[in-house]
Coordinates of C-alpha atoms and ligand atoms in Angstrom, one line a residue:
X1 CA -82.0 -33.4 -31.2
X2 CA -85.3 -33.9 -33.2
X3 CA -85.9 -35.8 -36.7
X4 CA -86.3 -33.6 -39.2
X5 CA -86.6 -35.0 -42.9
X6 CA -86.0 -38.7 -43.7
X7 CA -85.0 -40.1 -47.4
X8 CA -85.1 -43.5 -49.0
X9 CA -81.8 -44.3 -51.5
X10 CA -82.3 -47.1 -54.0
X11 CA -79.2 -48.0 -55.8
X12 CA -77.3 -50.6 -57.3
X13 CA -73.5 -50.1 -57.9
X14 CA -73.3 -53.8 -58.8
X15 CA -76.4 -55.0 -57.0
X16 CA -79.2 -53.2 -55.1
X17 CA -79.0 -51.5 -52.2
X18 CA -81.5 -49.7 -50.2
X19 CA -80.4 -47.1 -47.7
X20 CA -82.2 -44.8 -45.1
X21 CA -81.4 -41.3 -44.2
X22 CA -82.2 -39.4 -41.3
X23 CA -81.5 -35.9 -41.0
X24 CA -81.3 -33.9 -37.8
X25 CA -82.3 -30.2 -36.9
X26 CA -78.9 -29.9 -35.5
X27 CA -77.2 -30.8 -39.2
X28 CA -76.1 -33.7 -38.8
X29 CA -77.3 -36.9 -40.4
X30 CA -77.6 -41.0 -39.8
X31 CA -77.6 -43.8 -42.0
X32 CA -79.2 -46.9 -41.6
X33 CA -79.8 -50.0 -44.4
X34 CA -82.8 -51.1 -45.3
X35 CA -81.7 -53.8 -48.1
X36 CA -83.6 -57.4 -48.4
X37 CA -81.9 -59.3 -50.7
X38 CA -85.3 -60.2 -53.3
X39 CA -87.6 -58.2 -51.6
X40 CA -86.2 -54.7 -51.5
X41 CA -89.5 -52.7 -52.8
X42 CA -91.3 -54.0 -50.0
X43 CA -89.1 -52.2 -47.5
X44 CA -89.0 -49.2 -49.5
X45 CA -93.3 -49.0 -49.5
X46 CA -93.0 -49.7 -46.0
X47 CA -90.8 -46.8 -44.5
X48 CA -91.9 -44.4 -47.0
X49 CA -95.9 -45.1 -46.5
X50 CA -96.0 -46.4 -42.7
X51 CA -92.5 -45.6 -41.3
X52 CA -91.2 -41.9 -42.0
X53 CA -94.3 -40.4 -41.2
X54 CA -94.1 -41.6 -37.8
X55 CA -91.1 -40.9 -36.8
X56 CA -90.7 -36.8 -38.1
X57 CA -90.3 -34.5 -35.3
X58 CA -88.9 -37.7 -32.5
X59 CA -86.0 -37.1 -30.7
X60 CA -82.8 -38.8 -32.2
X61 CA -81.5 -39.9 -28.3
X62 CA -84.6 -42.2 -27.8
X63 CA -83.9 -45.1 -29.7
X64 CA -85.7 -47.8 -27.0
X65 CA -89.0 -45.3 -27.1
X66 CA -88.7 -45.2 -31.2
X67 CA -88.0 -48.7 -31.4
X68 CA -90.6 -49.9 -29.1
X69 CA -92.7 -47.4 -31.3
X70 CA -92.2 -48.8 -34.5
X71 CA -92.3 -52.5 -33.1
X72 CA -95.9 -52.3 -30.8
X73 CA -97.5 -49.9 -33.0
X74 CA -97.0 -52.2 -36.2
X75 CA -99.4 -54.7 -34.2
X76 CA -98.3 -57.1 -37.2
X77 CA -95.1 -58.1 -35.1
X78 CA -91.9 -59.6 -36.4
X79 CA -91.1 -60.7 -40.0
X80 CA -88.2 -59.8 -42.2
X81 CA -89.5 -56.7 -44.3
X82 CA -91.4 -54.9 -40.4
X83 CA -87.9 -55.5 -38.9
X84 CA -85.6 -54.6 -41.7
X85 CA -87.2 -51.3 -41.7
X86 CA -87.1 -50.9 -38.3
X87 CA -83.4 -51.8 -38.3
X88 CA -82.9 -49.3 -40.9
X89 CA -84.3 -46.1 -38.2
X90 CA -82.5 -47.7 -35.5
X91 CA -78.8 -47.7 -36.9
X92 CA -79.2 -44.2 -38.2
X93 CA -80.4 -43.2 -35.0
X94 CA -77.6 -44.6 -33.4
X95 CA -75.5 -43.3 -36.1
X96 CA -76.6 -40.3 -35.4
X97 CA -76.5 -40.2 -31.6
X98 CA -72.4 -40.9 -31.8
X99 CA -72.2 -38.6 -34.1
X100 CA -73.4 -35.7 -31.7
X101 CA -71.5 -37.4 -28.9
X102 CA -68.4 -37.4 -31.5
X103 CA -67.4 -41.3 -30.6
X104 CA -67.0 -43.8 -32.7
X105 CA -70.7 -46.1 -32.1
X106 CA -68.7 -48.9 -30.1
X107 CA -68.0 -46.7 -27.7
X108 CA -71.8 -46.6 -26.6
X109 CA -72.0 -50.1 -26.9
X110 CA -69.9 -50.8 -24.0
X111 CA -66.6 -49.8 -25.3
X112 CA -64.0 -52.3 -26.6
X113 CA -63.8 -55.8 -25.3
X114 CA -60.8 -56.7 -28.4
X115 CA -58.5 -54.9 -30.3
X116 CA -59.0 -56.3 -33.7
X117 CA -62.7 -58.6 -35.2
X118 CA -61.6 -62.0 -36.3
X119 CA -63.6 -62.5 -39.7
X120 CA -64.1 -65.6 -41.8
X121 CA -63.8 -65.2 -46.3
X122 CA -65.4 -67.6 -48.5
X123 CA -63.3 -70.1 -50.5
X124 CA -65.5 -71.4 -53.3
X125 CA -64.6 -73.9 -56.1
X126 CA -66.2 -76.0 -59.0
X127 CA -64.9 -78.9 -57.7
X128 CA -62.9 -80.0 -54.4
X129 CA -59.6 -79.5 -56.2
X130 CA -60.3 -75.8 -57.7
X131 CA -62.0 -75.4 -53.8
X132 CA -57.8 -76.2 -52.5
X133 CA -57.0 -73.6 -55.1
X134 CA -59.2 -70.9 -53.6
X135 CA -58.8 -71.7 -49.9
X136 CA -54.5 -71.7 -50.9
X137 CA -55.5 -67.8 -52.5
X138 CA -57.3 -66.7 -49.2
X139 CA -54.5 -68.1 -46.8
X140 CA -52.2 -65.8 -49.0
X141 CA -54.5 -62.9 -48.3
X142 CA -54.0 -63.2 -44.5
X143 CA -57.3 -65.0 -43.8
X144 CA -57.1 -67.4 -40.8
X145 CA -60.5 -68.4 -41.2
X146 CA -62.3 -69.9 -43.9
X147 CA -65.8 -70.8 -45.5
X148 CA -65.5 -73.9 -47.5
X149 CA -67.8 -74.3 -50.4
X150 CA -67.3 -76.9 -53.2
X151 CA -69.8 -77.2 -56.2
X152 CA -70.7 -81.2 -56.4
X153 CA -70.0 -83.1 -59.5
X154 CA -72.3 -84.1 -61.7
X155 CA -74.4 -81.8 -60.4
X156 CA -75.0 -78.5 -63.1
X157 CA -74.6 -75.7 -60.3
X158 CA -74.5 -75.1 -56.3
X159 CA -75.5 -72.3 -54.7
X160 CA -73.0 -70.4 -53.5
X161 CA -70.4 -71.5 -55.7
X162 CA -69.7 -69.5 -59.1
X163 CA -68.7 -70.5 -62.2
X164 CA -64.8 -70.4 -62.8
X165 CA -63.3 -66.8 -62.7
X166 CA -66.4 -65.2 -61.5
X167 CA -67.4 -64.2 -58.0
X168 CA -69.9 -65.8 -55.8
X169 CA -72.8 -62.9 -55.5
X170 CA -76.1 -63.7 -53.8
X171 CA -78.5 -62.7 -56.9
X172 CA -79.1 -62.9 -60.0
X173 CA -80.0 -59.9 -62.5
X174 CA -84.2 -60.9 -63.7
X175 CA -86.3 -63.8 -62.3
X176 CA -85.3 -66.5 -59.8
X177 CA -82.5 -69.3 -61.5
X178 CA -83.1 -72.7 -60.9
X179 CA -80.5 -74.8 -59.1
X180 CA -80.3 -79.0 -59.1
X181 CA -80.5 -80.5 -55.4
X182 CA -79.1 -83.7 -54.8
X183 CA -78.8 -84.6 -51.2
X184 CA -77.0 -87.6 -51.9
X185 CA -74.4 -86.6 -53.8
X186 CA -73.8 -83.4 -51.4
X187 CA -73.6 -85.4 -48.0
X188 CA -70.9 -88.1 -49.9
X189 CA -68.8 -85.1 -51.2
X190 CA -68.0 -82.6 -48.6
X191 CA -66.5 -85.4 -46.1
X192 CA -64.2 -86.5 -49.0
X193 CA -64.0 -82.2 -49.6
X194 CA -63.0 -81.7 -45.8
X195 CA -60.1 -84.6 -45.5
X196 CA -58.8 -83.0 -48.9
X197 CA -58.0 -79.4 -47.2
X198 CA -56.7 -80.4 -43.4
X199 CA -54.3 -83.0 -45.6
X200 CA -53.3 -79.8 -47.7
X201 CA -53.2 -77.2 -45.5
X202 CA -52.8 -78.8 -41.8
X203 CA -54.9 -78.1 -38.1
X204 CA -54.3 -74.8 -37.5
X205 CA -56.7 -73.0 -40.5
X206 CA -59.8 -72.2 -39.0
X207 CA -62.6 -74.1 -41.3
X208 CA -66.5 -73.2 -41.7
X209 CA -68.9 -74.4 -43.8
X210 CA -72.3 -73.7 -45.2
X211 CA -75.4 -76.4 -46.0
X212 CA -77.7 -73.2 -46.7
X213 CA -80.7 -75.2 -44.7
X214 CA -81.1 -78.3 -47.4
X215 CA -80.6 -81.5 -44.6
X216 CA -83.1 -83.0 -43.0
X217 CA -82.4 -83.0 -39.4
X218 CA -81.1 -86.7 -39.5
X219 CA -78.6 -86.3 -42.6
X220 CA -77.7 -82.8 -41.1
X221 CA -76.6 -85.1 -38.1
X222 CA -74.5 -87.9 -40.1
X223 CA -72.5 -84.7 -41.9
X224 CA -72.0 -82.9 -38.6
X225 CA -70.5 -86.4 -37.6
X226 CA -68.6 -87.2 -40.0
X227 CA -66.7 -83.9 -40.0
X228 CA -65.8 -84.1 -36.8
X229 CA -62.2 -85.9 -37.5
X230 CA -61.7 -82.1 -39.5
X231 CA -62.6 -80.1 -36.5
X232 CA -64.7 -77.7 -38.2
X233 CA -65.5 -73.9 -36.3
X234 CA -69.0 -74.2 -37.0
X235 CA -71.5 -76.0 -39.4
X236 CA -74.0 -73.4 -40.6
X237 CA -77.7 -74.1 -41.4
X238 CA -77.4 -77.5 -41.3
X239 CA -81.2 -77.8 -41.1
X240 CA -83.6 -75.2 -41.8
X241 CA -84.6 -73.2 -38.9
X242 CA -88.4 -72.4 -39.3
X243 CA -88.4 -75.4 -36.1
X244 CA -86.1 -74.4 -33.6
X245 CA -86.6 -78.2 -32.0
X246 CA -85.1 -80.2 -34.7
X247 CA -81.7 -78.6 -33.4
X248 CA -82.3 -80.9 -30.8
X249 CA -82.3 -84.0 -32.8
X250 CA -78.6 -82.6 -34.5
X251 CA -77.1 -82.0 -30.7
X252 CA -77.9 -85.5 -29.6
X253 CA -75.4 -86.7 -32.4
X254 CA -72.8 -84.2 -32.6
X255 CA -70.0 -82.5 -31.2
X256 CA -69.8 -80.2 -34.3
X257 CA -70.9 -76.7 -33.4
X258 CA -73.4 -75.2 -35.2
X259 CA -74.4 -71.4 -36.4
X260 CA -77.9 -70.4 -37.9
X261 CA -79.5 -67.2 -37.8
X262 CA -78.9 -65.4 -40.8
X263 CA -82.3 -65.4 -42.0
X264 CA -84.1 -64.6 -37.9
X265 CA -85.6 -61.4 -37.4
X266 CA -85.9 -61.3 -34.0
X267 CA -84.8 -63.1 -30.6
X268 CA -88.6 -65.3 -30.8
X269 CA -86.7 -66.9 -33.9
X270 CA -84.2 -68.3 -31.2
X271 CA -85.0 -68.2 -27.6
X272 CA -85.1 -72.0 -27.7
X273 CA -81.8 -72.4 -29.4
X274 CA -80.2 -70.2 -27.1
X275 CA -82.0 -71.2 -23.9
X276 CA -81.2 -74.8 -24.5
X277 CA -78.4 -74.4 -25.9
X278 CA -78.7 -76.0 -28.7
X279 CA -76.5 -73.6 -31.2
X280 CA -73.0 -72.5 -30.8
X281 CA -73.0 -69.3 -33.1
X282 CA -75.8 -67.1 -33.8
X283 CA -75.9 -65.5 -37.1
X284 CA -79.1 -63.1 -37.2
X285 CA -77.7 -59.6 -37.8
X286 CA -78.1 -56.0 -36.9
X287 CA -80.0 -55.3 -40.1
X288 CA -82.5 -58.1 -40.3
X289 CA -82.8 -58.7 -36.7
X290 CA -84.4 -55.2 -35.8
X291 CA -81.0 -53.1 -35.7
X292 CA -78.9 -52.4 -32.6
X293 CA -81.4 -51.8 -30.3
X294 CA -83.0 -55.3 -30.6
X295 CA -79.7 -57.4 -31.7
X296 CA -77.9 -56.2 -28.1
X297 CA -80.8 -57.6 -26.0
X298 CA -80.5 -61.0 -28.4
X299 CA -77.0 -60.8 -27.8
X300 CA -76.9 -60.3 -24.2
X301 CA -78.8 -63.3 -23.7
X302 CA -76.6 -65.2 -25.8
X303 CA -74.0 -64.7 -23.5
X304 CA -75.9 -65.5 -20.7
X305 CA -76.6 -69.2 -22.2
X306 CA -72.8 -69.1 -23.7
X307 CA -73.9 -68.7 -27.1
X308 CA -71.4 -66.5 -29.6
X309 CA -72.3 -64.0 -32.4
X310 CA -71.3 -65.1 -35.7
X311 CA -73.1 -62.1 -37.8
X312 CA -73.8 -62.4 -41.3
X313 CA -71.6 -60.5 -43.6
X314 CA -72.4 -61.4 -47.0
X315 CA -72.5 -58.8 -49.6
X316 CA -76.3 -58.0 -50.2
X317 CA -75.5 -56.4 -46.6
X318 CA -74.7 -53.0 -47.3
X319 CA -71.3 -51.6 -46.1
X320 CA -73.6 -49.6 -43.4
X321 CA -74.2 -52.9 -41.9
X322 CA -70.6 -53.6 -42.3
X323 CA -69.7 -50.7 -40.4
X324 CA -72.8 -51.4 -37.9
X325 CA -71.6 -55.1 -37.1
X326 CA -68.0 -54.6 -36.6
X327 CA -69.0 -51.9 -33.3
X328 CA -71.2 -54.8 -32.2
X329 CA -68.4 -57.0 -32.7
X330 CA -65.6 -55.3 -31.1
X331 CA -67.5 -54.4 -28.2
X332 CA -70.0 -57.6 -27.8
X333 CA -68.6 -59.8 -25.0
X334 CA -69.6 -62.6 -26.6
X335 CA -68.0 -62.4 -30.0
X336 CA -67.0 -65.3 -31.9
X337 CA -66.1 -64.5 -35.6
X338 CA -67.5 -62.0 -38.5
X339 CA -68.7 -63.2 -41.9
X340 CA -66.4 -61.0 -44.3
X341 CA -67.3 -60.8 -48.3
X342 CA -65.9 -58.1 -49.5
X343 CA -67.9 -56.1 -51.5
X344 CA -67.1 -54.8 -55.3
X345 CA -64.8 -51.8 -55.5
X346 CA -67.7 -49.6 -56.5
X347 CA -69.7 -50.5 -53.7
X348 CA -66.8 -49.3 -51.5
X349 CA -66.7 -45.8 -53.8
X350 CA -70.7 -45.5 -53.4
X351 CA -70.1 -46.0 -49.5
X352 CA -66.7 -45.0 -48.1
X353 CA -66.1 -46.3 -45.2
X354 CA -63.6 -46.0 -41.8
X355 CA -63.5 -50.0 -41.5
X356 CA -60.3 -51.9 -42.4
X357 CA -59.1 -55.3 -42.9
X358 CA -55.6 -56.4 -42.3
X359 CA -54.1 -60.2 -41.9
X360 CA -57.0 -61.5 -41.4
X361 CA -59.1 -59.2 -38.7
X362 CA -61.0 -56.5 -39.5
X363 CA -61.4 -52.7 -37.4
X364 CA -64.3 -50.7 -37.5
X365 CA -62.0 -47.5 -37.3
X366 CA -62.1 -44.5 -35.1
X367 CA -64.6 -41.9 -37.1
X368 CA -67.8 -40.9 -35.3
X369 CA -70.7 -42.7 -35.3
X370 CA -71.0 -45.9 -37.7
X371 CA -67.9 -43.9 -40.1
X372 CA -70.0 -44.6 -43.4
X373 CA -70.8 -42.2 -45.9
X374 CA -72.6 -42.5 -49.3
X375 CA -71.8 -40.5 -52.0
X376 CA -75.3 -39.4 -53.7
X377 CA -73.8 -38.3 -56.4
X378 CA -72.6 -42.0 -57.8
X379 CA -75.1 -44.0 -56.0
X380 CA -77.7 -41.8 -58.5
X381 CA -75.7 -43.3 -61.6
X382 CA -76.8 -46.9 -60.9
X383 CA -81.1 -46.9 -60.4
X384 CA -82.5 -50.3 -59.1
X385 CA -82.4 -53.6 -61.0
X386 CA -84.4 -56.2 -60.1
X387 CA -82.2 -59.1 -58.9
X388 CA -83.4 -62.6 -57.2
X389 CA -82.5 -65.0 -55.3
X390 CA -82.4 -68.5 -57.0
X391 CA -84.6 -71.2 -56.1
X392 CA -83.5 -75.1 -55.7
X393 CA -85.4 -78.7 -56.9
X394 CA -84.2 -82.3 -56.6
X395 CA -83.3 -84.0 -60.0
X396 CA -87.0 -85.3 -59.7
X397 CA -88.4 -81.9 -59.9
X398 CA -89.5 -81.2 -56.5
X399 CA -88.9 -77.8 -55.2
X400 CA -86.7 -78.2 -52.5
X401 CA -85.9 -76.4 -49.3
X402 CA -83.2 -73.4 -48.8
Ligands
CS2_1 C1 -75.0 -67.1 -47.2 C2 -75.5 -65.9 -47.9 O1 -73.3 -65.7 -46.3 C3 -73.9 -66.7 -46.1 O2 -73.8 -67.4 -45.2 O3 -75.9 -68.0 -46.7 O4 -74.9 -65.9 -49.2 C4 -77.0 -65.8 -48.0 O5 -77.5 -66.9 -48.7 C5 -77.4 -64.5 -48.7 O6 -76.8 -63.4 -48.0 C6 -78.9 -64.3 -48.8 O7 -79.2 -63.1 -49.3
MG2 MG1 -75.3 -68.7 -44.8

């Protein structure tokens, strides 16, 4: 089965996506996404000038030849926007393939090691006691696990907290906002934020929470510490990752486990972390970690070092990816827990999709291949918008770490 024609669909039903399609001479097709939060243009430029024209005429079932392809013959290796966009040829490919084969894609992965995909929601407040509000809303909706994020008072905003009676979304519509850092204030509150919800809501909730890289390795250790009376499921980017060796620092204090990864694009970001052991969850995903090909290698040696998945699952991951980590997760060995945000009802209608959630596990469902579709038609209604990520600085001024 050869590649015939390729197309690159920009849309935003809510906020961008970017989505690759590769059609087959036997008339069938693959999807594959191909969205960077901030930086979607780039990948666009870079499959449409240096990507599609390399791969028209290849045969669909090779995905280790095209991969290797796309990864050598760059020369620049690694890199967010090089492997997003080979991520993007990748999962259609494999789309594609279980498509022909008619199996749903987890059935080439290895087949099912679980029935059902544990995921983790977001519980995000103003303040500690709307926090107890949201977390009390999710354990309503079935989740057993649950992201705690609490904005800090006296602080003017937090990322990844929204303002009362919006939803948390990654972007913003127009240049990057500015947020107010205050490490000080952060480290005393989500202790205090942490005693508030076991009290509430007892042992048996599953709790996670997110420091979106800001510590330094030495405060990341005195919060990982003094959690560990709540028992948290993981810590995420406690530090920031660009040095895999400060995780080493955090372990030496510690018996909190701790996930990174979201922002890796390949398994150079983390062969020390998983080698060493130094992580408990890895978070790098299918669609910025190279696609399938390269995120079951990374995977695989996970397991060897008994290091779980934890992919991100936020919603500037297109339902594709959705689709593409819930086969991963229900056939990965090594499992340990999805990231679930669901996305905005139109998103859904833009990309209908086979996956389900249901008391707080989620199913990638039994179509063929990945079992999304996009519906051209509405995805054509919403052209690009350029949308950012927002930046942080301490109250001092100083532009401050992720
Ligand atoms: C977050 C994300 O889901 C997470 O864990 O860290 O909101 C992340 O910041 C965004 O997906 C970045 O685009
Ligand atoms: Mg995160």
């Amino acid at each position: 089965m050869k590649i015939t024609r390729t197309e690159v669909i920009v849309c935003s039903p809510t906020r961008n996506f970017v989505t690759l399609v590769v059609h087959s001479d036997q008339g069938i097709y693959g999807l594959g996404d191909a969205t960077l939060n901030g930086r979607e243009m780039a990948v666009v430029s870079y499959l449409e000038e240096h990507v599609i024209p390399c791969i028209t005429g290849r045969n669909v079932f090779d995905t280790e030849d095209v991969w290797q392809y796309l990864y050598k013959g760059a020369y620049w290796k690694r890199g967010p926007v090089t492997m997003t966009a080979i991520a993007a040829v990748d999962m259609a490919l494999w789309d594609l393939k279980a498509k022909a084969l008619n199996v749903p894609l987890y059935q080439l992965l290895g087949g099912k090691s679980r029935e059902r995909v544990l995921v983790y929601c977001h519980a995000n407040g103003i303040d500690p006691h709307h926090t107890l509000e949201e977390v009390e809303k999710h354990i309503e909706q079935g989740y057993k696990a649950i992201r705690v994020q609490s904005g800090i008072p006296g602080m003017s905003g937090t990322y990844g907290v929204a303002k009362k009676g919006e939803k948390y979304e990654p972007a913003a519509p127009g240049l990057p906002h500015e947020y107010e850092w205050n490490t000080e204030k952060y480290l005393s509150i989500v202790p205090r934020l942490f005693e508030m919800v076991r009290k509430k809501f007892g042992e048996e909730l599953l709790l996670l929470h997110d420091a979106h890289h800001r510590l330094s390795p030495i405060e990341a250790a005195r919060l990982a510490r003094e959690l560990e009376p709540y028992h948290l499921f993981w810590l995420e980017d406690p530090v920031s990752e660009e040095l895999q060796e400060s995780f080493r620092l955090l372990r030496r204090h510690t018996t909190t486990p701790i996930a990174v990864g979201e922002i890796f694009s390949s398994v150079y970001d983390c062969h020390l972390l998983i080698t060493e052991q130094l992580i408990d969850y890895l978070r790098m995903t299918v669609l910025h970690g190279g696609g399938i090909t390269h995120i079951l290698k990374t995977a695989h040696l996970a397991e060897i070092f008994n290091v779980r998945t934890g992919f991100h699952g936020a919603t500037d991951l297109s339902p594709v990816t959705m689709a593409a980590s819930l086969h991963l997760d229900l056939s990965l060995h090594n499992f340990g827990i999805q990231e679930y945000m669901p996305h905005e009802p139109l998103v859904n209608e833009v990309f209908p999709h086979a996956y389900t959630f249901k008391d707080g596990y989620m199913h990638p469902g039994d179509a063929s291949g990945l079992g999304v579709e996009i519906n051209r038609e509405l995805a054509g209604k919403y052209p690009y918008k350029p949308a950012y990520l927002p930046v942080n600085r301490r109250d001092d001024g100083t532009m401050w770490n992720w």
